PDB file of C-alpha atoms and ligand atoms in Angstrom:
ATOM      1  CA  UNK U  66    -135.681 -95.329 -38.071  1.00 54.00           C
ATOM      2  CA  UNK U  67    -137.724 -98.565 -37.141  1.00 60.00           C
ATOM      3  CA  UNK U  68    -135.491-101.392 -39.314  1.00 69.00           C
ATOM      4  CA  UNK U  69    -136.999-104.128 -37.521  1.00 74.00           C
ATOM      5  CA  UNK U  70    -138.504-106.421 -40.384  1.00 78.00           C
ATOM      6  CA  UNK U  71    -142.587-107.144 -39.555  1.00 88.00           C
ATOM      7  CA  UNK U  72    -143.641-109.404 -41.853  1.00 91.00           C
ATOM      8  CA  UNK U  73    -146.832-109.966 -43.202  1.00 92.00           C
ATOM      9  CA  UNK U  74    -147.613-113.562 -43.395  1.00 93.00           C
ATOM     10  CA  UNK U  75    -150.522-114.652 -46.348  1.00 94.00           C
ATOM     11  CA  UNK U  76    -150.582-118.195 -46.222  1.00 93.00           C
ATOM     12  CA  UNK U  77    -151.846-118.952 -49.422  1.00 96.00           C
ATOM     13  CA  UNK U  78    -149.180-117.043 -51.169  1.00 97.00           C
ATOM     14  CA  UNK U  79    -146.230-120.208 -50.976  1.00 96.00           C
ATOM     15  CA  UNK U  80    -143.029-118.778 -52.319  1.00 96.00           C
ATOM     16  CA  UNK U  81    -142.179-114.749 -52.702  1.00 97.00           C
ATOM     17  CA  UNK U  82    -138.974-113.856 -55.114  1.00 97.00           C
ATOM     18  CA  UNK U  83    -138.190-109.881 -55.329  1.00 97.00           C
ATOM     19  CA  UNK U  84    -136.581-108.601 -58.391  1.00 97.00           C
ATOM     20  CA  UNK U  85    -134.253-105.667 -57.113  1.00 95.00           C
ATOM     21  CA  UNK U  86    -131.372-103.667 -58.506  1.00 92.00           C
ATOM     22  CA  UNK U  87    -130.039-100.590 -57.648  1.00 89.00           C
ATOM     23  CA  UNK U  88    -130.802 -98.729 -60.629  1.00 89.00           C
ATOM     24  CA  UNK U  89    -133.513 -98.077 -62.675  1.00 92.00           C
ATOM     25  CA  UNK U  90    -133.700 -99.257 -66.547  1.00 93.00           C
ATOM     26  CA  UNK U  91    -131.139-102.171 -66.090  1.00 95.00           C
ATOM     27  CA  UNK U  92    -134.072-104.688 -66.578  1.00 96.00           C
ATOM     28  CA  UNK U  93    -135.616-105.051 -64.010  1.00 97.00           C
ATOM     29  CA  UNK U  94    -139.266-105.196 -65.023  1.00 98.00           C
ATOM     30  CA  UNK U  95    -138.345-107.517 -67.888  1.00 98.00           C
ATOM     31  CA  UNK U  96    -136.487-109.961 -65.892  1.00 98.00           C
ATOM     32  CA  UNK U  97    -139.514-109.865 -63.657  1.00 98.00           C
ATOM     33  CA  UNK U  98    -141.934-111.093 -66.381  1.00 98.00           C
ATOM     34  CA  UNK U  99    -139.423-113.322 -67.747  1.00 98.00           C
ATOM     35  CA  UNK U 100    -139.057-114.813 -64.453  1.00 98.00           C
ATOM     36  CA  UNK U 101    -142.986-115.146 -63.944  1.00 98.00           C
ATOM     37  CA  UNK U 102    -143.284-116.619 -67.811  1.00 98.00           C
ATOM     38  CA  UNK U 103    -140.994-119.536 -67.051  1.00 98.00           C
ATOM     39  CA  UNK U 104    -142.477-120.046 -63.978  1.00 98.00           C
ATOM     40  CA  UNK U 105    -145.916-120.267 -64.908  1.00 98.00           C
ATOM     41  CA  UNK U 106    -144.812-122.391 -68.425  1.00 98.00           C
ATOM     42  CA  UNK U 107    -143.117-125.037 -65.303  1.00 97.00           C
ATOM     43  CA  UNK U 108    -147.061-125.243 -64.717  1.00 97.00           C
ATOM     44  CA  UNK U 109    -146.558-123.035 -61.633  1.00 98.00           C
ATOM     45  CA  UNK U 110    -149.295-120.548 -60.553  1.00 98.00           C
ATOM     46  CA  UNK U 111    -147.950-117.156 -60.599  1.00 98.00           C
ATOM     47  CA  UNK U 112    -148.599-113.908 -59.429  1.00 98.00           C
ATOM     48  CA  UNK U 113    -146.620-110.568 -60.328  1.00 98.00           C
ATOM     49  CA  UNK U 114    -146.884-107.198 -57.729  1.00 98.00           C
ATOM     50  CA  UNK U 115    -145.693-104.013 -59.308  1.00 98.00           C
ATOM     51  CA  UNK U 116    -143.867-102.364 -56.635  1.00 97.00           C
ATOM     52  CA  UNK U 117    -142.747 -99.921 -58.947  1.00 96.00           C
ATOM     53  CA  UNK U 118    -145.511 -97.287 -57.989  1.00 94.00           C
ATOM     54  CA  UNK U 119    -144.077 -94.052 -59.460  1.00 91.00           C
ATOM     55  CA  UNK U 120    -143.028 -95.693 -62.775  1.00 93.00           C
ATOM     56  CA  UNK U 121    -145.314 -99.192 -63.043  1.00 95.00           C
ATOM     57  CA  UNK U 122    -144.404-100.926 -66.344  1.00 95.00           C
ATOM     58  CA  UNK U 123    -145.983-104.594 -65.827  1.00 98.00           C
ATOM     59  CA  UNK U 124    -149.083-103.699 -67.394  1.00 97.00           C
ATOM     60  CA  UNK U 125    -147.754-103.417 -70.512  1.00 97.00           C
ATOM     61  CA  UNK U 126    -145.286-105.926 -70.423  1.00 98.00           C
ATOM     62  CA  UNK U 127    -147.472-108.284 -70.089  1.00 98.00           C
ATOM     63  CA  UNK U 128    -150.408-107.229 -72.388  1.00 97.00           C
ATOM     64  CA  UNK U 129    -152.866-106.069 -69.299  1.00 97.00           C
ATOM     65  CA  UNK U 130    -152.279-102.124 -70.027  1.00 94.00           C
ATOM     66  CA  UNK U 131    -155.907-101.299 -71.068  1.00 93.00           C
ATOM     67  CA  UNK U 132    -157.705-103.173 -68.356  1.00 92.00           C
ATOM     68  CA  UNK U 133    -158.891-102.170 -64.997  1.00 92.00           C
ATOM     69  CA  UNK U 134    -158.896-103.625 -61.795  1.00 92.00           C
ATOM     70  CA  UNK U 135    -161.897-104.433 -59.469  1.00 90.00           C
ATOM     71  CA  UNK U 136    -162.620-104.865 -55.973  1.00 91.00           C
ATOM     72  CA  UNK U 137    -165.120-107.535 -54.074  1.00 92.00           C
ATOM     73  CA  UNK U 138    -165.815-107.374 -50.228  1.00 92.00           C
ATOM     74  CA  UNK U 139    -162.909-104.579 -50.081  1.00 92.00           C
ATOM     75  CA  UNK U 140    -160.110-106.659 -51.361  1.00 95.00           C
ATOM     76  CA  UNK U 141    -158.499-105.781 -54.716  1.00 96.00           C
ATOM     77  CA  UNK U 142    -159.031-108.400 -57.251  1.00 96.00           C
ATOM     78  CA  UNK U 143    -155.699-108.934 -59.544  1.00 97.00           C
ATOM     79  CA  UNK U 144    -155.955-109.347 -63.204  1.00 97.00           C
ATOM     80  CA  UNK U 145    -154.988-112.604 -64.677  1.00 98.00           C
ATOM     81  CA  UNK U 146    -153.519-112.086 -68.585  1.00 98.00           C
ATOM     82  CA  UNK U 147    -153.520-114.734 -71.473  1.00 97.00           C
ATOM     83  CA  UNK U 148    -150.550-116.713 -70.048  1.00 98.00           C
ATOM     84  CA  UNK U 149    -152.665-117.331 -66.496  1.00 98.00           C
ATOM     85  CA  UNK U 150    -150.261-114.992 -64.102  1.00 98.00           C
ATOM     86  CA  UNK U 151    -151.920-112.665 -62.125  1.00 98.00           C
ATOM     87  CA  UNK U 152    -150.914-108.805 -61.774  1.00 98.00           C
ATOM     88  CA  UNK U 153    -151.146-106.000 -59.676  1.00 97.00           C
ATOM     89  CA  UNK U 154    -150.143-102.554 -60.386  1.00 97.00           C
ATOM     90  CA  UNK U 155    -151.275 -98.891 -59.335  1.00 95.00           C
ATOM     91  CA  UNK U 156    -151.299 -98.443 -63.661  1.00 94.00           C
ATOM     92  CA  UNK U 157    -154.297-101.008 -63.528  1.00 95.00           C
ATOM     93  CA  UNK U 158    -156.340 -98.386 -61.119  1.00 93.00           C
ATOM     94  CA  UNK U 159    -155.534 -95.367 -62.422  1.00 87.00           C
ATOM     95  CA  UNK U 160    -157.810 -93.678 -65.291  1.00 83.00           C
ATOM     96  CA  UNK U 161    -155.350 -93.389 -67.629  1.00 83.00           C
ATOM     97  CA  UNK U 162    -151.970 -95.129 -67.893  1.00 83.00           C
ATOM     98  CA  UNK U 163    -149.910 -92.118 -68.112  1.00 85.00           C
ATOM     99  CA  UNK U 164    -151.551 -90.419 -65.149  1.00 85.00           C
ATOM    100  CA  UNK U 165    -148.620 -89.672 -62.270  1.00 84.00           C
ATOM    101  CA  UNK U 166    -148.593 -91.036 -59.018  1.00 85.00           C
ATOM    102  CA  UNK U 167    -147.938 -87.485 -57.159  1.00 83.00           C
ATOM    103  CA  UNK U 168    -147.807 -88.972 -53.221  1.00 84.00           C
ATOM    104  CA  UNK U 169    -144.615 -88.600 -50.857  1.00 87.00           C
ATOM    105  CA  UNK U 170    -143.021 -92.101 -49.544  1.00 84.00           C
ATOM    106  CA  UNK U 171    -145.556 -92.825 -46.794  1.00 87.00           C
ATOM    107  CA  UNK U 172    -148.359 -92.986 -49.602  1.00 89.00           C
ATOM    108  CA  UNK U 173    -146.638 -95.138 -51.844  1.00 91.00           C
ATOM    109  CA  UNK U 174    -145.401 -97.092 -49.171  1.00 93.00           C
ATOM    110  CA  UNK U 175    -148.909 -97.704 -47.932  1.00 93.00           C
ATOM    111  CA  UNK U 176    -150.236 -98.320 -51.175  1.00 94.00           C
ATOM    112  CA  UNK U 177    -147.644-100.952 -51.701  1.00 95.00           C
ATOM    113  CA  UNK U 178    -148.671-102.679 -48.310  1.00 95.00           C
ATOM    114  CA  UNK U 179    -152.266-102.849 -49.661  1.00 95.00           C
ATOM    115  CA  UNK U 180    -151.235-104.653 -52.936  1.00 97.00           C
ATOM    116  CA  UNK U 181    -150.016-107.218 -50.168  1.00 97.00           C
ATOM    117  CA  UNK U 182    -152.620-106.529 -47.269  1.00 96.00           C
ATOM    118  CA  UNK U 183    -155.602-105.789 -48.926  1.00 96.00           C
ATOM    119  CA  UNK U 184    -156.114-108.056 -52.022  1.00 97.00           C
ATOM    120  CA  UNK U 185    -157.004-111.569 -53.241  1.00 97.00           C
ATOM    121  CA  UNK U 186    -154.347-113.217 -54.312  1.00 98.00           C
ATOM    122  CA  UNK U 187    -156.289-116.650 -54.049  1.00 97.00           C
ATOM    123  CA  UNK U 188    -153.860-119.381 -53.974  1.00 98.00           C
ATOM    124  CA  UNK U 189    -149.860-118.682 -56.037  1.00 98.00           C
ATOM    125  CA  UNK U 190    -147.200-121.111 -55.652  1.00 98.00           C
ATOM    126  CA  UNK U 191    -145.112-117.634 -56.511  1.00 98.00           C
ATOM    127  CA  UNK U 192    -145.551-114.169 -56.348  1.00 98.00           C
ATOM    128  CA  UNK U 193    -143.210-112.338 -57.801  1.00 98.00           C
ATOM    129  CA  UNK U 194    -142.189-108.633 -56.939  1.00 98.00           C
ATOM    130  CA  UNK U 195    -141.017-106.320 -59.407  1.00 98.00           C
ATOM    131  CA  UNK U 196    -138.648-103.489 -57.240  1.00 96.00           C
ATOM    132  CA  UNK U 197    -138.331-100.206 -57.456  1.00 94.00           C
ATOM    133  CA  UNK U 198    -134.910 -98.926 -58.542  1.00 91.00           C
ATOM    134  CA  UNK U 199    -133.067 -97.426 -55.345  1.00 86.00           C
ATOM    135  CA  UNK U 200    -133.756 -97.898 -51.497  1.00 83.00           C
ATOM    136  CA  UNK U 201    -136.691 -95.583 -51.297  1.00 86.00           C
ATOM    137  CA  UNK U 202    -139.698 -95.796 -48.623  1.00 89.00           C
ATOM    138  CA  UNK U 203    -141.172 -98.381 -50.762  1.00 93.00           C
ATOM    139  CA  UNK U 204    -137.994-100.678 -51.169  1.00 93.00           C
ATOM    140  CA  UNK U 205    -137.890-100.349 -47.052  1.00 92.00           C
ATOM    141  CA  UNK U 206    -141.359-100.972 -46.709  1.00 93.00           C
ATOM    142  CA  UNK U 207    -140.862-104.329 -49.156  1.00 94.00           C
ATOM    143  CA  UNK U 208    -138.413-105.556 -47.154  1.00 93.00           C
ATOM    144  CA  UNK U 209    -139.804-104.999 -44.192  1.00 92.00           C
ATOM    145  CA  UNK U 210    -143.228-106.518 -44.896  1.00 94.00           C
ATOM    146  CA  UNK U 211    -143.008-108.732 -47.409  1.00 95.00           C
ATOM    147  CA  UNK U 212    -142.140-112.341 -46.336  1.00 95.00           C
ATOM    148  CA  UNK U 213    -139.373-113.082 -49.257  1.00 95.00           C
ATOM    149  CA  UNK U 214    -137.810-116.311 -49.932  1.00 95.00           C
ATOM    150  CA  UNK U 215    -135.211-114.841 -51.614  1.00 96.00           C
ATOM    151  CA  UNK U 216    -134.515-111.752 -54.155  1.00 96.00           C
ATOM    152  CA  UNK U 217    -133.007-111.776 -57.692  1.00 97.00           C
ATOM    153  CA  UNK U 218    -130.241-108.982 -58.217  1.00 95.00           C
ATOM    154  CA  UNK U 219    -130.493-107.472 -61.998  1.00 95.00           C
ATOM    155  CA  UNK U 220    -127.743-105.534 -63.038  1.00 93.00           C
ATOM    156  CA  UNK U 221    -125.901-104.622 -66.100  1.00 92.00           C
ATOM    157  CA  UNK U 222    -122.106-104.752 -66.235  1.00 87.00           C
ATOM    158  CA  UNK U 223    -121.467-101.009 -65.535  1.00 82.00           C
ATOM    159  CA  UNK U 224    -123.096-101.786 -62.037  1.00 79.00           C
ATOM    160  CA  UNK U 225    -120.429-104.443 -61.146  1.00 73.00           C
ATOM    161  CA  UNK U 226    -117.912-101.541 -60.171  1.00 66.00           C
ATOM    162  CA  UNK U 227    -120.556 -98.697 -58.866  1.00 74.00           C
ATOM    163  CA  UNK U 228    -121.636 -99.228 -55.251  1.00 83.00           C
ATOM    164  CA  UNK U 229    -125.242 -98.554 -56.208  1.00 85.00           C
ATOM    165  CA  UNK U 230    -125.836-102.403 -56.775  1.00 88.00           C
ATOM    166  CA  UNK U 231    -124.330-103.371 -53.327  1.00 88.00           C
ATOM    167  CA  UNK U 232    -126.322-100.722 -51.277  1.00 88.00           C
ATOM    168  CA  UNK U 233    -129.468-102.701 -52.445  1.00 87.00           C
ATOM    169  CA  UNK U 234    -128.239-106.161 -51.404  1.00 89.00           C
ATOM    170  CA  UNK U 235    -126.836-104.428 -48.601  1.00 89.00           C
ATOM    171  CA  UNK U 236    -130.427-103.175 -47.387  1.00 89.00           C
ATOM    172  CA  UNK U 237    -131.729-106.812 -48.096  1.00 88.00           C
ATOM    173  CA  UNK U 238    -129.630-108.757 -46.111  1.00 88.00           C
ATOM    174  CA  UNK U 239    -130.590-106.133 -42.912  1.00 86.00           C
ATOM    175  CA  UNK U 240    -134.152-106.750 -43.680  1.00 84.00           C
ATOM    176  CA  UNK U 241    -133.327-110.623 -43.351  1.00 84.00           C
ATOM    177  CA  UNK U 242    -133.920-111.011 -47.281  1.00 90.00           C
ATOM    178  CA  UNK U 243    -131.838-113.594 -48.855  1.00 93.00           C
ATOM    179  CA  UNK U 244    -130.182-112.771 -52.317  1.00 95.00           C
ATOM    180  CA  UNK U 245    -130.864-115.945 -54.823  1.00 97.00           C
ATOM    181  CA  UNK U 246    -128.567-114.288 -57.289  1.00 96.00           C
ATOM    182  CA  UNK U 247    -127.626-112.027 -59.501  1.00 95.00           C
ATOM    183  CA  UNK U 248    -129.013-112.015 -63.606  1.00 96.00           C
ATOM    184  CA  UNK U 249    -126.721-109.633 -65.938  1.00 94.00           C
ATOM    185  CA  UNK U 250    -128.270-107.986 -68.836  1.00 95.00           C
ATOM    186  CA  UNK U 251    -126.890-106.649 -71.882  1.00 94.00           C
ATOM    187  CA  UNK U 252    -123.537-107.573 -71.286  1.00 92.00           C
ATOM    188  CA  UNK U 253    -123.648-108.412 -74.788  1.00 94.00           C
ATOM    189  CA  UNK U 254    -126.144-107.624 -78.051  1.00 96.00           C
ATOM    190  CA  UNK U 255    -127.260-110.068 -80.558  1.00 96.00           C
ATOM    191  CA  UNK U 256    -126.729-108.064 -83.373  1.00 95.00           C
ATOM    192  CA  UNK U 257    -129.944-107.281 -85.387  1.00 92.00           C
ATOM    193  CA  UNK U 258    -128.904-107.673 -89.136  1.00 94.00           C
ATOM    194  CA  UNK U 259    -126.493-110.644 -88.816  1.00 95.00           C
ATOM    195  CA  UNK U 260    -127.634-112.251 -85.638  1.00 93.00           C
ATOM    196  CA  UNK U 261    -124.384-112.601 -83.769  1.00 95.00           C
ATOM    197  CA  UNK U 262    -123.614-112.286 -80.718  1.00 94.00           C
ATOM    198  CA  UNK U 263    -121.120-108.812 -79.697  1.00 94.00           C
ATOM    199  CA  UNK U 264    -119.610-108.325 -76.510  1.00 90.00           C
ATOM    200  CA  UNK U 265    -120.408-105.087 -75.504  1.00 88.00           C
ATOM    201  CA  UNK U 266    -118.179-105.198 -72.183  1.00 81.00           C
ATOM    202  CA  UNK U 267    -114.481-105.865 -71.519  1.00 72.00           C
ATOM    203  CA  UNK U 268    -115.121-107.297 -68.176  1.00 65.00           C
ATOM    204  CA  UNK U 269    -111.424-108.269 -67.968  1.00 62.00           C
ATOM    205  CA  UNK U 270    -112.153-111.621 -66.952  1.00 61.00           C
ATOM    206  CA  UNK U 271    -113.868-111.263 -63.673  1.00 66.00           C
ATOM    207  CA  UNK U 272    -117.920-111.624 -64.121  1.00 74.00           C
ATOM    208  CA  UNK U 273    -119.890-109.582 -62.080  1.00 79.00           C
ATOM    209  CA  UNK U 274    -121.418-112.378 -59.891  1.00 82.00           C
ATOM    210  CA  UNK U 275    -117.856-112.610 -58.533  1.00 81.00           C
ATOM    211  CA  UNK U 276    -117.399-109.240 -57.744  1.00 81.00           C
ATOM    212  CA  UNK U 277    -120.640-109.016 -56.244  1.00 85.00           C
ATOM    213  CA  UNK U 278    -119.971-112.200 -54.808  1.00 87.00           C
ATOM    214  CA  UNK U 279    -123.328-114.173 -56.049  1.00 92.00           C
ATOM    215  CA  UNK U 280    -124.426-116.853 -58.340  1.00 94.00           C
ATOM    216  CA  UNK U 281    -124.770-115.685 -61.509  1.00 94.00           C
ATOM    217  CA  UNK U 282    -128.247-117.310 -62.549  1.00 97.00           C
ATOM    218  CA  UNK U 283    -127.981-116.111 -66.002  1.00 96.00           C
ATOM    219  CA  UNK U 284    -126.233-113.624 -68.576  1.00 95.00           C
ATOM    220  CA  UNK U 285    -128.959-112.210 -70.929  1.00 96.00           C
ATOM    221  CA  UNK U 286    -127.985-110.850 -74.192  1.00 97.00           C
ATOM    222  CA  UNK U 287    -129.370-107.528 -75.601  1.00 97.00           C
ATOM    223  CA  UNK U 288    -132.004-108.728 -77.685  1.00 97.00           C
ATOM    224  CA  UNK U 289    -133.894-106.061 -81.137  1.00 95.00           C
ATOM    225  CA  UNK U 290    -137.132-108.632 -80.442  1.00 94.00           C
ATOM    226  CA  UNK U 291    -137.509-107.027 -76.808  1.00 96.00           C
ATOM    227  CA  UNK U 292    -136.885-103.744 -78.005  1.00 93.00           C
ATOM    228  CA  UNK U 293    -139.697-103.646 -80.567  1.00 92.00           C
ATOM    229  CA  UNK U 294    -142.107-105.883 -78.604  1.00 94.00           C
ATOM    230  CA  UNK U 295    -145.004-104.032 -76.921  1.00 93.00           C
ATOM    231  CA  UNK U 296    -145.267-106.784 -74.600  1.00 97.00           C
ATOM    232  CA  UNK U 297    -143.458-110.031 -73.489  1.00 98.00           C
ATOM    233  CA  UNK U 298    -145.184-112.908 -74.984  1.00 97.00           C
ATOM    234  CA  UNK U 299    -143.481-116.181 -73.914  1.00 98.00           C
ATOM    235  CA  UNK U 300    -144.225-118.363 -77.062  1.00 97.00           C
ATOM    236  CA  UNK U 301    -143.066-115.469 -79.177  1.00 96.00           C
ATOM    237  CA  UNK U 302    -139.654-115.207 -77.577  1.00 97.00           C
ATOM    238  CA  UNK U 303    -136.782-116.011 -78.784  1.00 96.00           C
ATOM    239  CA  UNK U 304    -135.896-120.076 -77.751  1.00 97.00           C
ATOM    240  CA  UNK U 305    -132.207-118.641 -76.177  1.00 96.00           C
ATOM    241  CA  UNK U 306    -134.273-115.966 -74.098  1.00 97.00           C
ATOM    242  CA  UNK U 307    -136.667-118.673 -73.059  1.00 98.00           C
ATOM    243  CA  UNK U 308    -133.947-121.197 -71.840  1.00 98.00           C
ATOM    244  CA  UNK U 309    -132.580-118.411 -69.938  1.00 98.00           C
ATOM    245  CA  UNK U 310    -135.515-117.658 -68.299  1.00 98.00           C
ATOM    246  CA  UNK U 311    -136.248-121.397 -67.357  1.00 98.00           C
ATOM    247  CA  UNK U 312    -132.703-121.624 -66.355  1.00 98.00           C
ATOM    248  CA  UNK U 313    -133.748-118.248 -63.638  1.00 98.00           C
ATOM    249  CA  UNK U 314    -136.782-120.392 -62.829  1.00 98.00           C
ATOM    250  CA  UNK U 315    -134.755-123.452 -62.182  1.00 98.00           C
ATOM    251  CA  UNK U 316    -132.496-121.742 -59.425  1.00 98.00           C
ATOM    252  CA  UNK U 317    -135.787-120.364 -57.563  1.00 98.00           C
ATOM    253  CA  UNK U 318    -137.259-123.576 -57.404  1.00 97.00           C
ATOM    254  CA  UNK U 319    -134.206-125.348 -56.419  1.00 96.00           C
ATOM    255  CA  UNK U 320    -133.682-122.387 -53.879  1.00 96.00           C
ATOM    256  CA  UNK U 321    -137.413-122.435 -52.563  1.00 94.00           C
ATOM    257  CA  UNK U 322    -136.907-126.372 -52.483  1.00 92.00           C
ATOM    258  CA  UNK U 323    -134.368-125.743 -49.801  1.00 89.00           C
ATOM    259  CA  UNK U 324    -136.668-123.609 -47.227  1.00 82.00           C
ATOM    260  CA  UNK U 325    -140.298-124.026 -45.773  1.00 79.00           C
ATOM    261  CA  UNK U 326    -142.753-122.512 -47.221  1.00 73.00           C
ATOM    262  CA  UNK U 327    -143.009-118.505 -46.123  1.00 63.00           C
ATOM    263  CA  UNK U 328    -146.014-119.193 -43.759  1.00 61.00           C
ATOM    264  CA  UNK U 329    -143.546-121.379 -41.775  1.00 65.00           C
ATOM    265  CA  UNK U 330    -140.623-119.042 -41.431  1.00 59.00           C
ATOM    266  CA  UNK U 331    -141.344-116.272 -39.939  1.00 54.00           C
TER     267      UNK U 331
HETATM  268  N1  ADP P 592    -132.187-107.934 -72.770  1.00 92.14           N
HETATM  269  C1  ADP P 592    -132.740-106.823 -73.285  1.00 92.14           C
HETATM  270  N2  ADP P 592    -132.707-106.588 -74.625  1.00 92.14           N
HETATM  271  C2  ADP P 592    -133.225-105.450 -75.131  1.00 92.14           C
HETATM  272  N3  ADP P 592    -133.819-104.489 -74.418  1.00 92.14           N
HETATM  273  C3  ADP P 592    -133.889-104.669 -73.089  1.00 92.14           C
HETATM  274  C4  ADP P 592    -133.370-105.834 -72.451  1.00 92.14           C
HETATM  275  N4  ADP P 592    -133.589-105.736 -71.105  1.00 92.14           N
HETATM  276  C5  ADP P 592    -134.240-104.563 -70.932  1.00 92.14           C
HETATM  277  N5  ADP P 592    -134.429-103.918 -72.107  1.00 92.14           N
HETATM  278  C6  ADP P 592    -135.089-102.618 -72.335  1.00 92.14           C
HETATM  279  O1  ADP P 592    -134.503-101.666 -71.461  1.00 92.14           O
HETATM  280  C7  ADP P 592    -135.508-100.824 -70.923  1.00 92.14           C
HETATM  281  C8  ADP P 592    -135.490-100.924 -69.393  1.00 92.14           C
HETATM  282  O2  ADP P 592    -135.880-102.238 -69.024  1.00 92.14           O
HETATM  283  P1  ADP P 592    -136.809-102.493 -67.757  1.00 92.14           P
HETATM  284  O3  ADP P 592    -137.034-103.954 -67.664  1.00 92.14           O
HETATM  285  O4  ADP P 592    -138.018-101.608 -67.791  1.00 92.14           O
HETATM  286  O5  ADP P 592    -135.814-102.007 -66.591  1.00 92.14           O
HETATM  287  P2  ADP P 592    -136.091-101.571 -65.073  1.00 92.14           P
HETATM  288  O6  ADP P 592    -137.317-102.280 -64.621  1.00 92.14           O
HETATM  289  O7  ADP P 592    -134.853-102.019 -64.343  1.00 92.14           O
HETATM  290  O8  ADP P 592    -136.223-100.086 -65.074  1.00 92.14           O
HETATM  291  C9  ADP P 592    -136.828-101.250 -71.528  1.00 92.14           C
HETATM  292  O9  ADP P 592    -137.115-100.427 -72.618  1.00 92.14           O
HETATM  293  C10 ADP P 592    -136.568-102.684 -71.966  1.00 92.14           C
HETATM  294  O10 ADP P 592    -137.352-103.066 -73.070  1.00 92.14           O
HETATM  295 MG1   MG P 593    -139.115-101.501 -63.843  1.00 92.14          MG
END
């Protein structure tokens, strides 16, 4: 197989940040939106590509699930939701939201290079990927074509010690992607009746950005508000879930801050 990366320059696009893991329902999506909320509340524009094509769960998140998407001189136009960040998402052109994507790979590989390829982003100081769980045809395809400044690693602490985690950083680093660092989730729960804070781990002292041998950007606790929301609304959040995210946001700019801008890189 062809693993030479061929990326796709879009000039207008500044700074791309991937949000990968190697599992699925670790928090991916949520850290995604998160990411894009504190970005865009820095006074950042900010774009969000669902990459997740068989299981898209942006639209919802943040509040554009019963809108559709239109096209002008064959480009896809994104939608832009209350909070000014732009989305795409294969949920926002299907009829109905819980219609399946039924295509092999090469489809939703394709249909991932159009997001990229074939619509109007206009001008984003950050676009911001949400991955697919794994290192299927569409995680190769992202890597290969997608110009990334860097990728943030979500895990939860039972990924620390399973390989599945590594194989996806693993698969970056061959595609030239650079890892920013790694967020945990749920390593603890803030307890919905009293409010406290639980460990929910015995990581025996060693975190999981040392064993994985990243940053750690930030440790986000299990949270009943993200549970029960229907979407992610950033001045509804929680303040500690807020200065998480900004502290996430903080590391990309400083880590952008350090490299040219994509259309200079490659
Ligand atoms: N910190 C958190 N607190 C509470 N629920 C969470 C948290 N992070 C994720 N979840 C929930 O876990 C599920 C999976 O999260 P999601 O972001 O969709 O993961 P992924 O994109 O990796 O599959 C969702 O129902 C989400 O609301
Ligand atoms: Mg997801």
């Amino acid at each position: 197989m062809d693993l030479v990366p061929q990326k796709i320059l879009n000039p207008r696009v500044k700074r791309l940040i991937g949000v990968a893991s190697g599992k699925g329902g670790v928090g991916k999506s949520t850290v995604a939106v998160l990411i894009a909320q504190a970005l865009a509340a820095r006074g950042a524009k900010v774009g969000a590509l669902d990459a997740d094509i068989t299981g898209p769960s942006l639209p919802r998140l943040m509040g554009l699930d019963s809108f559709r998407v239109g096209a002008e001189n064959g480009k896809l136009i994104p939608l832009e939701n209350e909070e000014g960040i732009k989305l795409l998402s294969i949920n926002l052109l299907n009829e109905k939201e819980d219609d399946p994507v039924i295509w092999r790979g090469p489809l939703l590989a394709k249909a991932l290079e159009q997001f990229w390829t074939d619509t109007d982003w206009g001008d984003l100081d950050y676009l911001i990927v949400d991955f697919p769980p794994g290192t299927s045809d569409v995680v190769l395809t992202a890597f290969q074509i997608l110009p990334f400044d860097g990728i943030v690693v979500v895990a939860t602490p039972q990924d620390y010690v399973s390989m599945i985690v590594r194989k996806s950083v693993k698969m970056a680093e061959m595609l030239s992607a650079k890892v920013i660092g790694l967020v945990e989730n749920m390593k603890t729960m803030i307890c919905p009746s009293c409010g406290k804070e639980i460990p929910l781990f015995d990581d025996g002292g060693s975190s999981g950005a040392d064993r994985l041998d990243m940053p750690l950007l930030a440790s986000l606790a299990w949270r009943p508000e993200v549970v029960r929301a229907r979407s992610l609304r950033w001045k509804d959040l929680p303040e500690a879930m807020r200065a998480d995210a900004e502290r996430i946001a903080l590391a990309i700019e400083t880590f952008a801050k350090r490299r040219p801008e994509v259309a200079a890189q490659h």
